[in-house]
């Protein structure tokens, strides 16, 4: 393993960025500190005080808030909020944006996060993670407006995730490649372990909750049936891999290739995953690794959200696999449309 630390790597990128003031490096450093604290908590959960279990609260998504969810949200909000680098923080756990008060010397960045995604898996020892996205404040003056909080995916300055699993891995991109760092718990330091990650052009796995089959539309059913057909010349059947924790499913897809899907369905007519806290940051990362991310029709990074909790369908992974999904979905819709027209 190379001995480049995460801070050294970020500083190297800062030196290559004209006009860099060091504020971004400082923000990334604070994210790293919060990540180390969450990693310690996640990996000692269940030992000592009862950090497992529910808080009895419901979050902005209408989901039960676990103690580690709340701990993660508070930890990131406090550390990033007092870093002097951001003027606002939005979180999957909070209805509204947290605007940094003047006494905490707001900075020029907007920080968006899912503080602990996949938390329903906490009690069964499955990998969970933090997902984050960084934008620059756009509107003039000190007031934070929707112009700052609802930016097009392409406007991201950086995005990343921390996977708390068998080891703690910090993956990020500032638009210059995708790089992974593994935490050495003995030293408390992240070391470069996955330099210049590139996703394979085509994979051999599809990742989706097949338990939702009955609520999918016909085009989605056709796509999954196609992937399962016995057609070795085109690399089919694909294998199914699904953990139910986006950071874990995405990390596997990034390293090994394949297609992750969370389509809209009759239970989640707009899709389940959130633009700001899941789709946009993961789309930024996958595109910087040579992959693709779309709603099945539209490139994720071309989208400007209308609300900080917007949900949407997500098809993400190897370029050829996402393109195959888009083609099959479009073809079935066309065929279905024609069929509907014929049958009146
Ligand atoms: P389902 C976890 O709750 C999450 O937000 C993502 O991490 C994950 O990809 C998805 O939901 C799992 O959803 O409906 O398959 O349990």
Coordinates of C-alpha atoms and ligand atoms in Angstrom, one line a residue:
X1 CA 0.0 0.0 0.0
X2 CA 1.3 3.5 -0.9
X3 CA 1.9 5.7 2.2
X4 CA 0.2 8.8 0.7
X5 CA -2.2 10.0 3.3
X6 CA -5.6 11.5 2.4
X7 CA -4.5 15.0 3.5
X8 CA -1.3 14.8 1.4
X9 CA -3.4 13.7 -1.6
X10 CA -5.9 16.6 -1.2
X11 CA -3.0 19.1 -0.8
X12 CA -1.4 17.7 -4.0
X13 CA -4.7 18.3 -5.8
X14 CA -5.0 21.8 -4.2
X15 CA -1.5 22.7 -5.5
X16 CA -2.7 21.7 -9.0
X17 CA -5.7 24.0 -8.7
X18 CA -5.0 27.7 -9.6
X19 CA -6.3 30.2 -7.1
X20 CA -6.9 27.5 -4.4
X21 CA -7.0 29.1 -1.0
X22 CA -6.7 26.0 1.1
X23 CA -10.4 26.3 2.2
X24 CA -11.4 23.2 0.3
X25 CA -8.5 21.2 1.8
X26 CA -9.6 22.3 5.3
X27 CA -13.2 21.2 4.5
X28 CA -12.0 17.8 3.3
X29 CA -9.9 17.4 6.4
X30 CA -12.9 18.1 8.7
X31 CA -14.9 15.5 6.7
X32 CA -12.1 13.0 7.4
X33 CA -12.2 13.8 11.1
X34 CA -15.9 13.2 11.3
X35 CA -15.5 10.0 9.3
X36 CA -13.0 8.7 11.8
X37 CA -15.4 9.4 14.7
X38 CA -18.3 7.7 12.9
X39 CA -16.0 4.7 12.0
X40 CA -15.0 4.3 15.6
X41 CA -18.7 4.4 16.7
X42 CA -20.0 2.1 14.0
X43 CA -17.2 -0.4 14.8
X44 CA -17.8 -0.4 18.5
X45 CA -21.6 -0.2 18.3
X46 CA -23.1 -2.7 20.7
X47 CA -20.1 -2.6 23.0
X48 CA -20.7 -0.5 26.0
X49 CA -23.6 2.0 25.8
X50 CA -26.5 0.9 23.6
X51 CA -25.9 2.8 20.3
X52 CA -27.9 0.2 18.4
X53 CA -31.6 0.7 18.1
X54 CA -34.1 3.4 17.5
X55 CA -34.3 7.0 18.8
X56 CA -38.1 6.9 18.6
X57 CA -37.9 9.9 16.1
X58 CA -38.9 10.0 12.4
X59 CA -36.7 11.8 9.9
X60 CA -37.5 14.0 6.8
X61 CA -38.0 10.9 4.8
X62 CA -40.6 9.5 7.2
X63 CA -38.1 6.8 8.3
X64 CA -37.3 5.7 11.8
X65 CA -34.1 7.4 13.0
X66 CA -31.6 5.0 14.5
X67 CA -29.2 6.2 17.2
X68 CA -26.3 5.9 14.9
X69 CA -28.1 7.9 12.2
X70 CA -28.6 10.7 14.7
X71 CA -25.1 10.5 16.1
X72 CA -23.7 10.7 12.5
X73 CA -25.9 13.6 11.6
X74 CA -25.0 15.6 14.7
X75 CA -21.3 14.8 14.4
X76 CA -21.0 15.9 10.8
X77 CA -23.2 19.0 11.4
X78 CA -21.1 20.1 14.4
X79 CA -17.7 19.5 12.8
X80 CA -18.4 20.8 9.3
X81 CA -20.6 23.6 10.7
X82 CA -17.8 25.0 12.8
X83 CA -15.1 24.5 10.1
X84 CA -15.4 28.0 8.8
X85 CA -15.6 26.5 5.2
X86 CA -19.3 26.1 4.6
X87 CA -22.3 28.5 4.7
X88 CA -25.0 25.8 4.6
X89 CA -25.5 22.1 5.3
X90 CA -28.3 20.0 4.0
X91 CA -28.9 16.5 5.4
X92 CA -31.1 13.5 4.5
X93 CA -32.0 13.5 8.2
X94 CA -33.2 17.2 8.3
X95 CA -36.3 18.8 6.7
X96 CA -34.6 22.1 6.1
X97 CA -31.0 23.4 5.4
X98 CA -28.9 24.3 8.3
X99 CA -27.6 27.8 7.7
X100 CA -24.3 28.6 9.4
X101 CA -24.7 31.5 11.9
X102 CA -22.4 34.5 11.4
X103 CA -20.6 33.7 14.7
X104 CA -19.3 30.5 13.1
X105 CA -17.7 32.4 10.2
X106 CA -19.5 30.8 7.2
X107 CA -17.4 29.8 4.2
X108 CA -18.0 29.6 0.5
X109 CA -19.1 25.9 0.2
X110 CA -22.4 24.1 0.5
X111 CA -22.2 20.7 2.1
X112 CA -24.8 18.0 1.4
X113 CA -24.9 14.6 3.1
X114 CA -26.6 11.4 3.9
X115 CA -24.8 11.0 7.2
X116 CA -25.4 7.3 7.5
X117 CA -26.9 5.6 4.5
X118 CA -28.2 2.0 4.8
X119 CA -28.6 2.4 8.5
X120 CA -31.4 -0.3 8.5
X121 CA -28.4 -2.7 8.2
X122 CA -26.6 -1.5 11.3
X123 CA -27.8 -4.2 13.6
X124 CA -26.9 -7.0 11.2
X125 CA -23.3 -6.0 10.7
X126 CA -23.7 -5.1 7.0
X127 CA -21.6 -2.3 5.5
X128 CA -23.1 1.2 5.8
X129 CA -21.8 4.6 4.8
X130 CA -21.7 8.4 4.6
X131 CA -22.3 10.0 1.2
X132 CA -21.4 13.7 0.7
X133 CA -21.5 16.3 -2.0
X134 CA -19.8 19.8 -2.1
X135 CA -21.0 22.8 -4.1
X136 CA -19.8 26.4 -4.2
X137 CA -22.2 29.2 -3.0
X138 CA -23.5 30.9 -6.2
X139 CA -25.8 33.7 -5.1
X140 CA -24.3 37.1 -4.3
X141 CA -24.0 38.3 -0.7
X142 CA -24.2 36.4 2.5
X143 CA -27.8 35.2 2.2
X144 CA -28.1 31.5 1.3
X145 CA -30.9 31.0 -1.2
X146 CA -32.4 28.2 -3.3
X147 CA -29.9 29.1 -6.0
X148 CA -27.2 27.8 -3.7
X149 CA -29.1 24.7 -2.3
X150 CA -30.7 23.5 -5.6
X151 CA -27.8 23.3 -8.0
X152 CA -27.5 21.2 -11.2
X153 CA -25.5 18.0 -10.5
X154 CA -22.8 19.1 -12.8
X155 CA -22.1 22.1 -10.5
X156 CA -20.6 19.8 -7.9
X157 CA -17.0 20.7 -6.8
X158 CA -16.4 17.3 -5.2
X159 CA -18.3 14.2 -4.0
X160 CA -17.4 11.2 -2.0
X161 CA -18.4 8.4 0.4
X162 CA -17.1 6.6 3.4
X163 CA -17.9 2.9 3.6
X164 CA -17.9 1.6 7.2
X165 CA -17.4 -2.2 6.5
X166 CA -14.7 -4.8 7.1
X167 CA -12.4 -1.8 6.8
X168 CA -13.3 1.9 6.5
X169 CA -12.7 3.2 3.0
X170 CA -12.9 6.9 2.0
X171 CA -13.5 7.4 -1.8
X172 CA -13.7 10.9 -3.3
X173 CA -13.3 12.8 -6.5
X174 CA -12.8 16.5 -7.2
X175 CA -13.2 15.9 -11.0
X176 CA -9.6 14.7 -11.4
X177 CA -10.1 10.9 -11.1
X178 CA -11.5 8.9 -8.3
X179 CA -9.3 7.8 -5.4
X180 CA -9.8 5.5 -2.4
X181 CA -8.2 5.6 1.0
X182 CA -8.2 2.9 3.7
X183 CA -8.2 3.8 7.3
X184 CA -5.4 2.3 9.4
X185 CA -7.2 2.1 12.7
X186 CA -4.0 1.7 14.7
X187 CA -2.6 5.0 13.3
X188 CA -5.9 6.7 12.8
X189 CA -4.8 7.7 9.3
X190 CA -6.3 7.2 5.8
X191 CA -3.7 5.8 3.3
X192 CA -4.1 5.8 -0.5
X193 CA -5.2 2.2 -1.3
X194 CA -7.1 2.6 -4.6
X195 CA -5.4 5.3 -6.8
X196 CA -7.2 6.4 -10.0
X197 CA -10.2 4.0 -9.8
X198 CA -11.7 3.3 -13.2
X199 CA -15.0 1.3 -13.5
X200 CA -14.9 -1.6 -16.0
X201 CA -16.7 -0.7 -19.2
X202 CA -19.1 -3.6 -18.8
X203 CA -19.8 -5.8 -15.7
X204 CA -21.4 -9.1 -15.1
X205 CA -23.7 -8.3 -12.2
X206 CA -27.0 -6.5 -11.8
X207 CA -28.0 -5.0 -8.4
X208 CA -31.7 -4.4 -7.7
X209 CA -34.3 -5.3 -5.1
X210 CA -36.1 -8.1 -7.0
X211 CA -38.6 -8.1 -4.1
X212 CA -40.2 -5.1 -5.8
X213 CA -40.9 -7.1 -9.0
X214 CA -44.7 -6.8 -8.6
X215 CA -44.6 -3.0 -8.3
X216 CA -42.3 -2.5 -11.3
X217 CA -43.6 -1.4 -14.7
X218 CA -43.4 -3.8 -17.7
X219 CA -40.3 -2.1 -19.1
X220 CA -38.4 -2.7 -15.9
X221 CA -39.5 -6.3 -15.7
X222 CA -38.4 -6.8 -19.4
X223 CA -35.0 -5.3 -18.6
X224 CA -34.3 -7.6 -15.6
X225 CA -35.6 -10.7 -17.5
X226 CA -33.3 -9.8 -20.4
X227 CA -30.3 -9.6 -18.0
X228 CA -31.2 -13.1 -16.7
X229 CA -31.5 -14.8 -20.2
X230 CA -29.0 -17.5 -21.1
X231 CA -27.0 -15.8 -23.8
X232 CA -23.3 -16.3 -23.0
X233 CA -22.2 -14.5 -26.2
X234 CA -23.4 -11.2 -24.7
X235 CA -22.2 -12.0 -21.2
X236 CA -25.7 -13.1 -19.9
X237 CA -27.1 -14.2 -17.6
X238 CA -25.8 -11.5 -15.2
X239 CA -25.4 -12.5 -11.6
X240 CA -27.5 -10.8 -9.0
X241 CA -25.7 -9.0 -6.1
X242 CA -27.8 -6.8 -3.8
X243 CA -27.0 -5.7 -0.2
X244 CA -29.6 -3.1 0.3
X245 CA -27.0 -0.5 1.4
X246 CA -26.3 2.0 -1.4
X247 CA -22.7 2.7 -0.4
X248 CA -21.9 -1.1 -0.3
X249 CA -23.7 -1.8 -3.6
X250 CA -22.1 1.1 -5.3
X251 CA -18.6 0.4 -4.0
X252 CA -18.8 -3.1 -5.4
X253 CA -20.1 -1.8 -8.7
X254 CA -17.4 0.8 -8.9
X255 CA -14.6 -1.7 -8.3
X256 CA -16.0 -4.7 -10.3
X257 CA -18.4 -3.1 -12.8
X258 CA -22.0 -3.9 -13.4
X259 CA -25.4 -2.1 -13.1
X260 CA -27.1 -0.8 -9.9
X261 CA -30.8 0.1 -10.3
X262 CA -33.4 1.6 -8.1
X263 CA -36.2 2.3 -10.6
X264 CA -39.5 4.1 -9.8
X265 CA -42.3 1.7 -8.9
X266 CA -45.9 2.0 -7.7
X267 CA -44.7 2.3 -4.1
X268 CA -42.1 5.0 -5.0
X269 CA -43.6 6.7 -8.1
X270 CA -40.6 9.1 -8.3
X271 CA -38.1 6.6 -7.2
X272 CA -36.8 6.0 -3.7
X273 CA -33.3 7.4 -3.7
X274 CA -32.6 11.1 -3.2
X275 CA -31.0 13.4 -5.8
X276 CA -28.9 15.6 -3.4
X277 CA -27.7 13.0 -1.0
X278 CA -27.4 9.8 -3.1
X279 CA -27.8 10.0 -6.9
X280 CA -25.9 13.3 -7.6
X281 CA -22.8 12.5 -5.6
X282 CA -22.6 8.9 -6.8
X283 CA -23.2 10.1 -10.4
X284 CA -20.3 12.5 -10.0
X285 CA -18.0 9.8 -8.8
X286 CA -19.0 7.2 -11.4
X287 CA -18.6 9.6 -14.3
X288 CA -15.1 10.5 -13.1
X289 CA -14.4 6.8 -13.0
X290 CA -15.6 6.4 -16.7
X291 CA -19.1 5.1 -15.9
X292 CA -22.6 6.5 -16.4
X293 CA -25.6 7.5 -14.2
X294 CA -29.1 8.2 -15.4
X295 CA -32.7 8.1 -14.4
X296 CA -33.1 5.5 -17.2
X297 CA -33.8 8.4 -19.5
X298 CA -31.9 11.5 -18.4
X299 CA -28.2 11.9 -17.2
X300 CA -28.3 12.5 -13.5
X301 CA -25.7 15.4 -13.6
X302 CA -27.9 17.3 -16.1
X303 CA -30.7 17.5 -13.5
X304 CA -31.4 20.6 -11.3
X305 CA -33.5 19.6 -8.3
X306 CA -36.7 21.5 -7.3
X307 CA -36.3 20.6 -3.6
X308 CA -33.5 19.4 -1.3
X309 CA -35.3 16.0 -0.8
X310 CA -36.2 15.3 -4.4
X311 CA -36.3 11.6 -5.2
X312 CA -35.7 10.0 -8.6
X313 CA -35.0 6.7 -10.3
X314 CA -31.3 5.7 -10.5
X315 CA -29.4 3.5 -13.0
X316 CA -25.7 3.7 -12.3
X317 CA -22.5 1.7 -13.1
X318 CA -20.6 0.5 -16.1
X319 CA -21.1 2.7 -19.2
X320 CA -22.2 -0.2 -21.5
X321 CA -24.5 -1.6 -18.8
X322 CA -26.3 1.7 -18.2
X323 CA -26.6 2.3 -21.9
X324 CA -28.1 -1.2 -22.3
X325 CA -30.6 -0.4 -19.6
X326 CA -31.6 2.9 -21.3
X327 CA -31.9 1.2 -24.7
X328 CA -34.1 -1.7 -23.4
X329 CA -36.3 0.7 -21.3
X330 CA -36.8 3.0 -24.3
X331 CA -37.5 0.0 -26.7
X332 CA -40.1 -1.5 -24.4
X333 CA -41.9 1.8 -23.8
X334 CA -42.0 2.3 -27.6
X335 CA -43.3 -1.2 -28.2
X336 CA -45.8 -0.9 -25.3
X337 CA -46.9 2.5 -26.7
X338 CA -47.5 1.0 -30.1
X339 CA -49.3 -2.0 -28.5
X340 CA -51.5 0.4 -26.6
X341 CA -52.2 2.4 -29.8
X342 CA -53.1 -0.8 -31.7
X343 CA -55.3 -2.2 -28.9
X344 CA -57.0 1.2 -28.7
Ligands
LIG1 P1 -34.7 -1.3 -0.3 C1 -31.1 2.3 2.4 O1 -32.3 2.5 3.2 C2 -31.3 2.9 1.1 O2 -31.6 4.3 1.2 C3 -30.1 2.7 0.2 O3 -28.9 2.6 1.0 C4 -30.4 1.4 -0.4 O4 -29.8 1.3 -1.7 C5 -31.9 1.4 -0.6 O5 -32.4 2.3 0.4 C6 -32.4 0.0 -0.3 O6 -33.8 0.1 -0.4 O7 -36.1 -0.8 -0.7 O8 -34.2 -2.3 -1.3 O9 -34.6 -1.7 1.1

